[in-house]
PDB file of C-alpha atoms in Angstrom:
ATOM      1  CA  UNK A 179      -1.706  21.886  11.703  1.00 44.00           C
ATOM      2  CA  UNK A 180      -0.911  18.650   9.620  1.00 46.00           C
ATOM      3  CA  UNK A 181       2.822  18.532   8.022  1.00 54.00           C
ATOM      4  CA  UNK A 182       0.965  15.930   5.034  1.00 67.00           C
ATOM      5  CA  UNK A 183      -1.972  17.090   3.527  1.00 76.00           C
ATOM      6  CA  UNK A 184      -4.577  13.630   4.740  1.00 78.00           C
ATOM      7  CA  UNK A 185      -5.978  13.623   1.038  1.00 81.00           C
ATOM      8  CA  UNK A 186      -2.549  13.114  -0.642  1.00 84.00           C
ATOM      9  CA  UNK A 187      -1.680  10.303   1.951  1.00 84.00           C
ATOM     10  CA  UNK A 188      -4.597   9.147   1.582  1.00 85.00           C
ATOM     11  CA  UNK A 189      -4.097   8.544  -2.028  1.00 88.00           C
ATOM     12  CA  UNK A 190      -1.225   7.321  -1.631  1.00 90.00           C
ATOM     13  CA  UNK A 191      -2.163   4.203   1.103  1.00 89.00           C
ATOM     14  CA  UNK A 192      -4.525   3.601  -2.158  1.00 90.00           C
ATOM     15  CA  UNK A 193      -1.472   3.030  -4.716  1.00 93.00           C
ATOM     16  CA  UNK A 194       0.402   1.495  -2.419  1.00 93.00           C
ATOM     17  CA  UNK A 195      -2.482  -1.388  -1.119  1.00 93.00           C
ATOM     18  CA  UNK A 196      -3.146  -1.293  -4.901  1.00 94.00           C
ATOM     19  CA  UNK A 197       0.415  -2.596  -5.545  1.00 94.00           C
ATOM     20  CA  UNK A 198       0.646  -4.903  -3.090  1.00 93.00           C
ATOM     21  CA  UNK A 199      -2.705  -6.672  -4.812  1.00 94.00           C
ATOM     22  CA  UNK A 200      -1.287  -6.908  -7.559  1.00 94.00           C
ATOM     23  CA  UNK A 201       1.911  -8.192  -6.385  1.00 93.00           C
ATOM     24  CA  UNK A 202      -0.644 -10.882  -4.105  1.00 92.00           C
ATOM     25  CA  UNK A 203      -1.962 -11.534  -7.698  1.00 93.00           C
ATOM     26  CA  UNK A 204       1.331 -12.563  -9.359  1.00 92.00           C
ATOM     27  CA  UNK A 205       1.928 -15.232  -6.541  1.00 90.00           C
ATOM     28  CA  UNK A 206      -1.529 -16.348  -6.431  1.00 91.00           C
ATOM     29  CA  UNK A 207      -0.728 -17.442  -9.790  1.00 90.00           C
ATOM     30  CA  UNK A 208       2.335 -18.998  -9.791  1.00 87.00           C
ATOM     31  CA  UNK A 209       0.527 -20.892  -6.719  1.00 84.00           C
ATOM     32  CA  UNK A 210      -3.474 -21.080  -7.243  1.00 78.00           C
ATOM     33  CA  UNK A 211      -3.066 -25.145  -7.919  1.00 79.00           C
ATOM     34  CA  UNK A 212      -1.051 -25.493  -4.515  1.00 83.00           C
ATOM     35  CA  UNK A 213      -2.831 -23.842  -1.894  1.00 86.00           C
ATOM     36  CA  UNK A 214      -5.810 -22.250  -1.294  1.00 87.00           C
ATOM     37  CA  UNK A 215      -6.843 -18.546   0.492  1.00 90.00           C
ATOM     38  CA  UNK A 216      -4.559 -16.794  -2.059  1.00 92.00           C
ATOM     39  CA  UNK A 217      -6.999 -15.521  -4.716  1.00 92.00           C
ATOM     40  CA  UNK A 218      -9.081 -14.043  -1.145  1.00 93.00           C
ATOM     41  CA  UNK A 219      -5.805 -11.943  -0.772  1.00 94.00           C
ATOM     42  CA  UNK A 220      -5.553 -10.573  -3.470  1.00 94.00           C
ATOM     43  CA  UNK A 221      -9.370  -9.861  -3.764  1.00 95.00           C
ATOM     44  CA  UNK A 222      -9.221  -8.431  -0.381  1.00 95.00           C
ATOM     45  CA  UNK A 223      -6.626  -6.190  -0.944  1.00 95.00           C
ATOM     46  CA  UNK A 224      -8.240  -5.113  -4.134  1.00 95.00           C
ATOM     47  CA  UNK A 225     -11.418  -4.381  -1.954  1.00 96.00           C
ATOM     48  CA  UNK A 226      -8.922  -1.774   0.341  1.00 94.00           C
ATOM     49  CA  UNK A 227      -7.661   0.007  -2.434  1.00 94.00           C
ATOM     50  CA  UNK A 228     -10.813   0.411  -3.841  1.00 95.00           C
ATOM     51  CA  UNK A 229     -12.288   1.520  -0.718  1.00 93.00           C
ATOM     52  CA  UNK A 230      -9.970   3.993  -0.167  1.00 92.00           C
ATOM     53  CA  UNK A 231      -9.999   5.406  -4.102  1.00 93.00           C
ATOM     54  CA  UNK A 232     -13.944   5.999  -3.055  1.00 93.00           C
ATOM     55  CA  UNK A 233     -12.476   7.837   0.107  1.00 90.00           C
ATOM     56  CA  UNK A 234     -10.556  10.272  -2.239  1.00 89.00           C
ATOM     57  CA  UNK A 235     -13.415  11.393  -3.969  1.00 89.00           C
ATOM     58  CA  UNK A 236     -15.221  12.515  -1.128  1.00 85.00           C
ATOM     59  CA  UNK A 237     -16.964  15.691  -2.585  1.00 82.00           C
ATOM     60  CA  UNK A 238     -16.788  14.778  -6.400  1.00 88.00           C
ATOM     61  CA  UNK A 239     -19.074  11.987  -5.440  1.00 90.00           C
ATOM     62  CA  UNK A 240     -21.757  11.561  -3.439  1.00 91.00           C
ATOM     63  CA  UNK A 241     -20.991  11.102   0.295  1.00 87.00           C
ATOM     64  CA  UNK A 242     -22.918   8.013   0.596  1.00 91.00           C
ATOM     65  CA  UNK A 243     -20.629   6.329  -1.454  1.00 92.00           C
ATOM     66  CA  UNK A 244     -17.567   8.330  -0.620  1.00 89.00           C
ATOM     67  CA  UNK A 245     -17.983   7.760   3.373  1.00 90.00           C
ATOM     68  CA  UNK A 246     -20.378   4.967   3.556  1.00 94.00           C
ATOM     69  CA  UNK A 247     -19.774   2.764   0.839  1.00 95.00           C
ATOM     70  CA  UNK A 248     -15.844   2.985   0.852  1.00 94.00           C
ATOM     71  CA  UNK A 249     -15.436   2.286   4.493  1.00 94.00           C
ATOM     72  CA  UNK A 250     -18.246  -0.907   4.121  1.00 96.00           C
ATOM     73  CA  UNK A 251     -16.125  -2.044   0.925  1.00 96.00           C
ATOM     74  CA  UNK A 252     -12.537  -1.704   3.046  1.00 95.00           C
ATOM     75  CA  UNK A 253     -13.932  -3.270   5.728  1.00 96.00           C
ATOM     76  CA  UNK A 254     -14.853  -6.360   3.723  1.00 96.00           C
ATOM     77  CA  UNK A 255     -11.358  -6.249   2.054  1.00 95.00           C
ATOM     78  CA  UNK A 256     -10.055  -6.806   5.674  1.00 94.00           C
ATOM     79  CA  UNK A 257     -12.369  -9.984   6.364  1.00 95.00           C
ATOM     80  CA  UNK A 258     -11.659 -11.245   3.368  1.00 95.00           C
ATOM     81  CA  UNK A 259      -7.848 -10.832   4.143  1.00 93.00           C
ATOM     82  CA  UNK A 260      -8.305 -12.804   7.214  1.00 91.00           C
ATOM     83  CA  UNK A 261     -10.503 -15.586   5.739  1.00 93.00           C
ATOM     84  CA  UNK A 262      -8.147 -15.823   2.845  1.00 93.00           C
ATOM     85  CA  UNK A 263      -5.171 -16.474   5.798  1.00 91.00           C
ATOM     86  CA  UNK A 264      -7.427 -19.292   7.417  1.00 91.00           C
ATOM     87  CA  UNK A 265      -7.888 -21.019   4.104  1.00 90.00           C
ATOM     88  CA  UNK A 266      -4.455 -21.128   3.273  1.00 91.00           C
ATOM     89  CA  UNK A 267      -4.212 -22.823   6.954  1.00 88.00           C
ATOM     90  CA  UNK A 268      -6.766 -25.113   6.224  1.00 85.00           C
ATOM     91  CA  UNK A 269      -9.185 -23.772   8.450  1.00 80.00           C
ATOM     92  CA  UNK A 270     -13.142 -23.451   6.810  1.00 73.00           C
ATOM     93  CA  UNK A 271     -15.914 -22.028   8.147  1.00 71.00           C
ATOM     94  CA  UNK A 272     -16.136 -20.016  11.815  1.00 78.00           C
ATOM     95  CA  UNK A 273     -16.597 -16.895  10.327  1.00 88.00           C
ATOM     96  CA  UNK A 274     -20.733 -16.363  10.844  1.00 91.00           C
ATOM     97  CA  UNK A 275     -19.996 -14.156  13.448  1.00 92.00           C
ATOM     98  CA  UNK A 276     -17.578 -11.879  11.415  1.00 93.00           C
ATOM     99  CA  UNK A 277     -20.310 -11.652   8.563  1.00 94.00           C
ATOM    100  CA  UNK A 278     -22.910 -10.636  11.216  1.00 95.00           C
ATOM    101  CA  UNK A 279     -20.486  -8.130  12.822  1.00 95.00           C
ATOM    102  CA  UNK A 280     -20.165  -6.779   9.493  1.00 95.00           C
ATOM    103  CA  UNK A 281     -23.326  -6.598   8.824  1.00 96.00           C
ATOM    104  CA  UNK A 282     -23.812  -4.683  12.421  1.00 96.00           C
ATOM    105  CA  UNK A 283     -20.996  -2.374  11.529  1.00 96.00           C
ATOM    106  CA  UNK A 284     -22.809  -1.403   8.395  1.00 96.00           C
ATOM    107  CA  UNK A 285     -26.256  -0.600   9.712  1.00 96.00           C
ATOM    108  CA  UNK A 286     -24.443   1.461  12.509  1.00 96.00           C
ATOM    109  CA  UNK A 287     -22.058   3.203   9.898  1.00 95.00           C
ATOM    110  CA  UNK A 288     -25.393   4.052   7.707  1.00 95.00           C
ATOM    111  CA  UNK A 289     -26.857   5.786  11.104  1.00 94.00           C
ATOM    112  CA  UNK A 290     -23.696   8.145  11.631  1.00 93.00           C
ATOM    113  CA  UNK A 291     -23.149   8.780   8.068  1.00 91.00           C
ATOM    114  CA  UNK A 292     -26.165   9.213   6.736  1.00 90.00           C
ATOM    115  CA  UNK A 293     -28.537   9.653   9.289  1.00 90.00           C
ATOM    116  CA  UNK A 294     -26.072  11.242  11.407  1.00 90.00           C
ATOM    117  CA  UNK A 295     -22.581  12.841  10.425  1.00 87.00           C
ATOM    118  CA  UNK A 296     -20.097  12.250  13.451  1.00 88.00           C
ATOM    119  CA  UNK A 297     -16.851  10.987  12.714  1.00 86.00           C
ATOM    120  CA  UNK A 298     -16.001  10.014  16.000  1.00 88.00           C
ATOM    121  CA  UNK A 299     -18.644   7.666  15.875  1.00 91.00           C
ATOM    122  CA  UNK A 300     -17.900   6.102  12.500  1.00 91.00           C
ATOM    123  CA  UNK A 301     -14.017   6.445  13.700  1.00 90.00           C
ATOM    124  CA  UNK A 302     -14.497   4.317  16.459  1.00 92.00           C
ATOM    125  CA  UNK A 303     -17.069   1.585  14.693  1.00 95.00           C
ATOM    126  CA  UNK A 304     -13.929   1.870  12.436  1.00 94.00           C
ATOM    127  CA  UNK A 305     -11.280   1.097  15.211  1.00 94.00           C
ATOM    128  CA  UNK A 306     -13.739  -2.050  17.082  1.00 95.00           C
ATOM    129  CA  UNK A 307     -14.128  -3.625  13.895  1.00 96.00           C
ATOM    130  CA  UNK A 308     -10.371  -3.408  13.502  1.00 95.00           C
ATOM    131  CA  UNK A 309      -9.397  -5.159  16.796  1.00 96.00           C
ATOM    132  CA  UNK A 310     -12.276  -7.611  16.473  1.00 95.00           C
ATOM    133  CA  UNK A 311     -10.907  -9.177  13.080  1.00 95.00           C
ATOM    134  CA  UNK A 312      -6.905  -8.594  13.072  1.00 95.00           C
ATOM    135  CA  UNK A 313      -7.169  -9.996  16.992  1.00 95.00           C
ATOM    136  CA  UNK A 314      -8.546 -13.570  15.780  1.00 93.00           C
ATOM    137  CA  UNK A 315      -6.321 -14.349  13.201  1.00 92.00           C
ATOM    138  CA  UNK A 316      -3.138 -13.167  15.168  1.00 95.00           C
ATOM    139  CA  UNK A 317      -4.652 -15.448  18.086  1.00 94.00           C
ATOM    140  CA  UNK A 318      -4.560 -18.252  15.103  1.00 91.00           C
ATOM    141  CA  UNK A 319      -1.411 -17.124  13.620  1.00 94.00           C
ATOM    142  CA  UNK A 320       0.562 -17.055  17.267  1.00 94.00           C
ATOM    143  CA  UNK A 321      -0.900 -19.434  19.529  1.00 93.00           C
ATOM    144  CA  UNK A 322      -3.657 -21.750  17.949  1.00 89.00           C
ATOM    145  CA  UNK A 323      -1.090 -23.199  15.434  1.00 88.00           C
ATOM    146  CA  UNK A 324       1.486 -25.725  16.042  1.00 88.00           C
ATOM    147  CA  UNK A 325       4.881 -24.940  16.527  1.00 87.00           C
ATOM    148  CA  UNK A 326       5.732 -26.493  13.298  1.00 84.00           C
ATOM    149  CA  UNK A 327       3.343 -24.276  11.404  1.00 87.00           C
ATOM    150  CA  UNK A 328       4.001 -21.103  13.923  1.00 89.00           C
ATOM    151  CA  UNK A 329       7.410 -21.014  12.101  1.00 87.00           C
ATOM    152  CA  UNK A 330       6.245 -19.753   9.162  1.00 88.00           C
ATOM    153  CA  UNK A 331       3.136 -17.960  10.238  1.00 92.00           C
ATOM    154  CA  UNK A 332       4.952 -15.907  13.104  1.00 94.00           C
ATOM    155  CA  UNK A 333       5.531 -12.970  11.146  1.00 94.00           C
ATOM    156  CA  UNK A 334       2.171 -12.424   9.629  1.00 94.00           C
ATOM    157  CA  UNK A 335       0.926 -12.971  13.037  1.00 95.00           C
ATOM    158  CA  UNK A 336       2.876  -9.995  14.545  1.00 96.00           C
ATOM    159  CA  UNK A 337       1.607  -7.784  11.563  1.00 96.00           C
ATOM    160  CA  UNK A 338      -1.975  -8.085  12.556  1.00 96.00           C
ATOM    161  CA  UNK A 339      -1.536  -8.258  16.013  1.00 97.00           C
ATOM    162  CA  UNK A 340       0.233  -4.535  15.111  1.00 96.00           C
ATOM    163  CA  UNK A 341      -3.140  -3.538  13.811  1.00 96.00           C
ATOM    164  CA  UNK A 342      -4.574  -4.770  16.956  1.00 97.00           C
ATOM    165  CA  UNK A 343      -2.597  -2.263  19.173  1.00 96.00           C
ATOM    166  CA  UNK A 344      -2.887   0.312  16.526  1.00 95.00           C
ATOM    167  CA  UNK A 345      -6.534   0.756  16.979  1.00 95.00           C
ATOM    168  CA  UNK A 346      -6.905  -0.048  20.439  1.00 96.00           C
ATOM    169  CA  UNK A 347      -4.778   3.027  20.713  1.00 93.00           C
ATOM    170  CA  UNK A 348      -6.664   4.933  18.519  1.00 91.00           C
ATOM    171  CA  UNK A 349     -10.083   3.577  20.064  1.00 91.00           C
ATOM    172  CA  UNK A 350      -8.842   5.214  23.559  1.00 90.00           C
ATOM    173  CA  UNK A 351      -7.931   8.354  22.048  1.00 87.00           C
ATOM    174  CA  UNK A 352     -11.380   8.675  20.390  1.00 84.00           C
ATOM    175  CA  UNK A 353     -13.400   7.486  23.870  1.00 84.00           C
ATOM    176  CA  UNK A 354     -10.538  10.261  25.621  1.00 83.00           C
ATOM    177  CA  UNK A 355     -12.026  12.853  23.800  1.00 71.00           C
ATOM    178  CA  UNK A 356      -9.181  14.476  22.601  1.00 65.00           C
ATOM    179  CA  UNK A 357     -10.246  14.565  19.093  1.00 60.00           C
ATOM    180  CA  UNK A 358     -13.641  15.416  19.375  1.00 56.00           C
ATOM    181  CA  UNK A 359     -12.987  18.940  17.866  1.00 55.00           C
ATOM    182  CA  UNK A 360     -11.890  17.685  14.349  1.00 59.00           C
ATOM    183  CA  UNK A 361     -14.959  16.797  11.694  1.00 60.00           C
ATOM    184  CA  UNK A 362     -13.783  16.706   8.845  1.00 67.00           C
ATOM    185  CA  UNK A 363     -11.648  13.489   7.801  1.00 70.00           C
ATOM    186  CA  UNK A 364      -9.384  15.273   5.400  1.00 68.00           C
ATOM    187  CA  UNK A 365      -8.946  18.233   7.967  1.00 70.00           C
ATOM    188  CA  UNK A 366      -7.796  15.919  10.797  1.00 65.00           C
ATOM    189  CA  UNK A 367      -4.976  16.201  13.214  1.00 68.00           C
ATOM    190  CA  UNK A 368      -1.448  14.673  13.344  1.00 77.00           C
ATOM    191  CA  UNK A 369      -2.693  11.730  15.164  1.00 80.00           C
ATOM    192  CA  UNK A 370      -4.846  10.386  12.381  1.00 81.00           C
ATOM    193  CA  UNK A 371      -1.930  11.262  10.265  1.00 84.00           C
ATOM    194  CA  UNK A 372       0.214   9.089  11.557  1.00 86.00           C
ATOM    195  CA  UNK A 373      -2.250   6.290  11.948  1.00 87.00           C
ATOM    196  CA  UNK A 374      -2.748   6.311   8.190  1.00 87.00           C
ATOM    197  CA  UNK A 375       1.016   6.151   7.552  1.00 88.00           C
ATOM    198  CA  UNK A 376       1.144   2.795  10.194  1.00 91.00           C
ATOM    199  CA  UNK A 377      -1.352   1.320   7.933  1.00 92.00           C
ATOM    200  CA  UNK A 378       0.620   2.155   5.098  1.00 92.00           C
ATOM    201  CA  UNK A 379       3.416   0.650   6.556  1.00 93.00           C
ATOM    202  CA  UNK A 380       1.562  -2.377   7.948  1.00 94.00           C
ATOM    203  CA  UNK A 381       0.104  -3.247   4.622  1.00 94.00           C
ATOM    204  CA  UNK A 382       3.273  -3.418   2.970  1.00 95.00           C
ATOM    205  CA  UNK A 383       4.544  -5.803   5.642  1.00 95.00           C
ATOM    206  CA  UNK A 384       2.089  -7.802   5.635  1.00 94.00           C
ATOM    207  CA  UNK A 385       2.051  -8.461   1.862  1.00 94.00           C
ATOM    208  CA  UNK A 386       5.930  -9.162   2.597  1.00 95.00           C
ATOM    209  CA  UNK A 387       4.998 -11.571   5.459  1.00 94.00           C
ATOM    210  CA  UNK A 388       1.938 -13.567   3.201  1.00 93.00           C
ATOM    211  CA  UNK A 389       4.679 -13.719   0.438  1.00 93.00           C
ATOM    212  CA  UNK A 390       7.164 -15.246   2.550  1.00 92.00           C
ATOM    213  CA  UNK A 391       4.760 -17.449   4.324  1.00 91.00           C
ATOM    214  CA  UNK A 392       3.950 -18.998   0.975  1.00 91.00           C
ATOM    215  CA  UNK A 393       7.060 -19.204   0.236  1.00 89.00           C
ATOM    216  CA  UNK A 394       8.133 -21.269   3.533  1.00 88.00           C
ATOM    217  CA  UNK A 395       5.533 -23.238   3.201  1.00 86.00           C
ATOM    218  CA  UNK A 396       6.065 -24.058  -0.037  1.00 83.00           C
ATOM    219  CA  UNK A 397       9.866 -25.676   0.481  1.00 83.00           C
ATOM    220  CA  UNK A 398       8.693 -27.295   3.558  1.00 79.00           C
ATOM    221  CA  UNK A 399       6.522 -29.410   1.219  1.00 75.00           C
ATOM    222  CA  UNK A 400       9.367 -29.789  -1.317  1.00 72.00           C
ATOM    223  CA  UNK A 401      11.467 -30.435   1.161  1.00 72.00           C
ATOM    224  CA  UNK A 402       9.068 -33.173   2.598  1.00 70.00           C
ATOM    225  CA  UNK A 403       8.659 -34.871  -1.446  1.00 69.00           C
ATOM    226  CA  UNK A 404      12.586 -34.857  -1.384  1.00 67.00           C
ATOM    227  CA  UNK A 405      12.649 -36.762   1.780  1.00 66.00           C
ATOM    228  CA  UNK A 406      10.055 -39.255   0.874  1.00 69.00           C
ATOM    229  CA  UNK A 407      11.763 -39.520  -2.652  1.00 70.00           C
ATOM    230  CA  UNK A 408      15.116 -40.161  -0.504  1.00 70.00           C
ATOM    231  CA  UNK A 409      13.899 -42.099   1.839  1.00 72.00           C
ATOM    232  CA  UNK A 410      12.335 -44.724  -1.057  1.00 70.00           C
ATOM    233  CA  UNK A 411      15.353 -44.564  -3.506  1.00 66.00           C
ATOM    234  CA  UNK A 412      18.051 -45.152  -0.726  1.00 70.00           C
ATOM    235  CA  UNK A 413      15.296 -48.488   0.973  1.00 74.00           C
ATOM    236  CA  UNK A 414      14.881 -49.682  -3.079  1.00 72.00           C
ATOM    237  CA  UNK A 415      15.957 -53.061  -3.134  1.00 73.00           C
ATOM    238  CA  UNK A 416      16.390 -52.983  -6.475  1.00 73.00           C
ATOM    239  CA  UNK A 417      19.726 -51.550  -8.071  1.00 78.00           C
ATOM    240  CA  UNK A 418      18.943 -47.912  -8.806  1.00 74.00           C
ATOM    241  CA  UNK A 419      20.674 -44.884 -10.188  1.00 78.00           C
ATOM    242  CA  UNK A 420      20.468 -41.360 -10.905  1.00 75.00           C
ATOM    243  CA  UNK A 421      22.757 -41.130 -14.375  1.00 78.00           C
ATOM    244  CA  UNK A 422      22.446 -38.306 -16.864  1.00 79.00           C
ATOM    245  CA  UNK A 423      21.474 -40.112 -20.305  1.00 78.00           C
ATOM    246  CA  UNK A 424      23.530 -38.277 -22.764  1.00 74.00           C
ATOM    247  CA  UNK A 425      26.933 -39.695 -21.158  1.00 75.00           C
ATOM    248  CA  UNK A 426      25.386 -42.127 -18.370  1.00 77.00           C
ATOM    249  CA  UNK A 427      27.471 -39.807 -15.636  1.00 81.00           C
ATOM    250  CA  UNK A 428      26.421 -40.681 -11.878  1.00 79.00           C
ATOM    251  CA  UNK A 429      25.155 -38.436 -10.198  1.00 77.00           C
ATOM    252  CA  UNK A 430      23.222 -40.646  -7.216  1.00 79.00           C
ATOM    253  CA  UNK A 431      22.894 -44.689  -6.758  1.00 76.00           C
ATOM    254  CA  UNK A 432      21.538 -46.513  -3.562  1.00 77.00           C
ATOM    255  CA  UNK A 433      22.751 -49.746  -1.015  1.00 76.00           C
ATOM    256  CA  UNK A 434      21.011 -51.730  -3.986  1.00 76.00           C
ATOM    257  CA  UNK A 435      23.386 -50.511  -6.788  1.00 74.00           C
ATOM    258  CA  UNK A 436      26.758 -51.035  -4.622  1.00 77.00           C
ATOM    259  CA  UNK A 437      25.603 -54.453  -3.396  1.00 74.00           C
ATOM    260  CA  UNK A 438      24.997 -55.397  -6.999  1.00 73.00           C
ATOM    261  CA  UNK A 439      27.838 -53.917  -8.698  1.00 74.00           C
ATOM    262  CA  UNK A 440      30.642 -54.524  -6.172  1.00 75.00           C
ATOM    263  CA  UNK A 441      31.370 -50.328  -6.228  1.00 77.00           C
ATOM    264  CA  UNK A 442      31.097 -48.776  -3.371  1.00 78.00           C
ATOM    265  CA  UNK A 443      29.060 -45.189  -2.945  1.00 75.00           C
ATOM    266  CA  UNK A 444      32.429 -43.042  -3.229  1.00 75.00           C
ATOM    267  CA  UNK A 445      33.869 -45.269  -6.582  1.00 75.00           C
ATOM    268  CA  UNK A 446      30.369 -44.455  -8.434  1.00 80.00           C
ATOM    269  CA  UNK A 447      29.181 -40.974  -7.798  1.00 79.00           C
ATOM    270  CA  UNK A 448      30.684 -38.506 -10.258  1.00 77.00           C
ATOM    271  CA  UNK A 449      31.695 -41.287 -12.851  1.00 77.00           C
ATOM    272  CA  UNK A 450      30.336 -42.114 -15.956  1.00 77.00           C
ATOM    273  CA  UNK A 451      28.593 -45.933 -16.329  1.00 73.00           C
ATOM    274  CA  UNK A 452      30.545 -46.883 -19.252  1.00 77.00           C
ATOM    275  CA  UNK A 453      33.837 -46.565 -17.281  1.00 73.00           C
ATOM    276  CA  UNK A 454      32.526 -48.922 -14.462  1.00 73.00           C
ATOM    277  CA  UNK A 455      31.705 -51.282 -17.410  1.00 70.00           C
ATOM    278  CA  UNK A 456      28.143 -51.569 -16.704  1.00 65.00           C
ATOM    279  CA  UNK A 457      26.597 -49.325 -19.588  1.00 57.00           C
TER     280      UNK A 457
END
């Protein structure tokens, strides 16, 4: 006996992963010009949540789209997570092998789903295809980066190396056995209960930890401008300043403007131009 009824969690993992697109959507925008891999985000998570809305409807649709279909479609939303992460790295290409595993996973999910129904089978296609994707890019996020980069791609890195030891746990239970009595999805135990609720959880951190690795990576390159800016303003040889217009106030000036004017850094900054006499 299941305290949640799977159906109703399972609808809600859809709203949820369906928030979190569009959430993946709003900072692809704000960010589409800057770096690439975001718009595969956001279509990836789009791809979950409709994936699992498909799920829901198992037995006001057919079941080859409710079973077959939706799990194909979320599996593809998960690839194109993880290509979307080695874009935004940089990274191109390498990823034959993951459309030919997917295309593997599909003809095997077609046999026991439509040729023949056993949800252990499909639950444990479901489960390898898991570790096989999250386990590369957490390998990328954690150890193939540089330790520059691995700053601000740590995080993300632990979320999908979660998913990792998710399924490998839930790919032992299936090869234990232990669930073989359940076969019905919506009728399952506790286990797969609570393995729908660590995805839940899991997909919410991980749209934190993409957000945040934009987000670092976006004022490491504005921090990087600033000290290139910084770095040619102080070197100028020329006399320059940072003054605002309206009253010629001071806010910055280099070695350039002191060795011209005779004023040293402390008698300029925070005084207007006029009063130095040099307006």
């Amino acid at each position: 006996m299941t305290v949640f009824d799977m159906r109703t969690v399972a609808i809600t993992s859809a709203a949820i992963i369906f928030v979190c697109s569009l959430l993946l959507l709003m900072l692809w925008r704000q960010n589409h010009g800057r770096f690439s891999g975001m718009g595969i985000w956001t279509g990836g998570f789009a791809a979950i949540a409709s994936g699992l809305s498909l799920l829901v409807l198992r037995g006001v649709i057919p079941s080859v789209a409710s079973i077959f279909l939706a799990n194909i479609v979320i599996m593809s939303g998960v690839l194109m997570t993880i290509i979307g992460t080695d874009r935004f790295l940089g990274r191109t290409g390498g990823h034959v092998h993951n459309y030919i595993l997917l295309g593997v996973f599909a003809a095997l999910f077609a046999r026991y789903s439509i040729i023949q129904d056993n949800l252990q089978a499909r639950t444990a296609l479901i489960s390898i295809m898991m570790v096989v994707y999250c386990s590369q890019i957490a390998w990328t996020l954690l150890v193939r980066v540089g330790p520059g980069v691995r700053r601000w791609t740590f995080l993300t890195g632990v979320v999908y190396a979660a998913y990792t030891l998710i399924n490998v746990v839930r790919l032992l239970r299936v090869f234990s056995g232990e669930d073989a009595s359940w076969v019905d999805f919506f009728k399952a135990n506790g286990f797969e209960t609570l393995i729908v609720f660590s995805y839940q959880l899991l997909s919410i951190l991980l749209t934190y930890s993409l957000t945040l690795m934009v987000t670092r990576r976006l004022l490491l390159e504005v921090q990087t401008q600033e000290e290139k800016f910084s770095s040619a303003f102080r070197c100028s040889p020329y006399a320059l300043t940072l003054t605002r217009l309206s009253d010629g106030m001071i806010f910055e000036v280099n070695e350039g403007f002191t060795g011209f004017s005779g004023y040293s850094y402390e008698e300029t900054v925070g005084r207007r131009l006029p009063d130095l006499g040099l307006w």
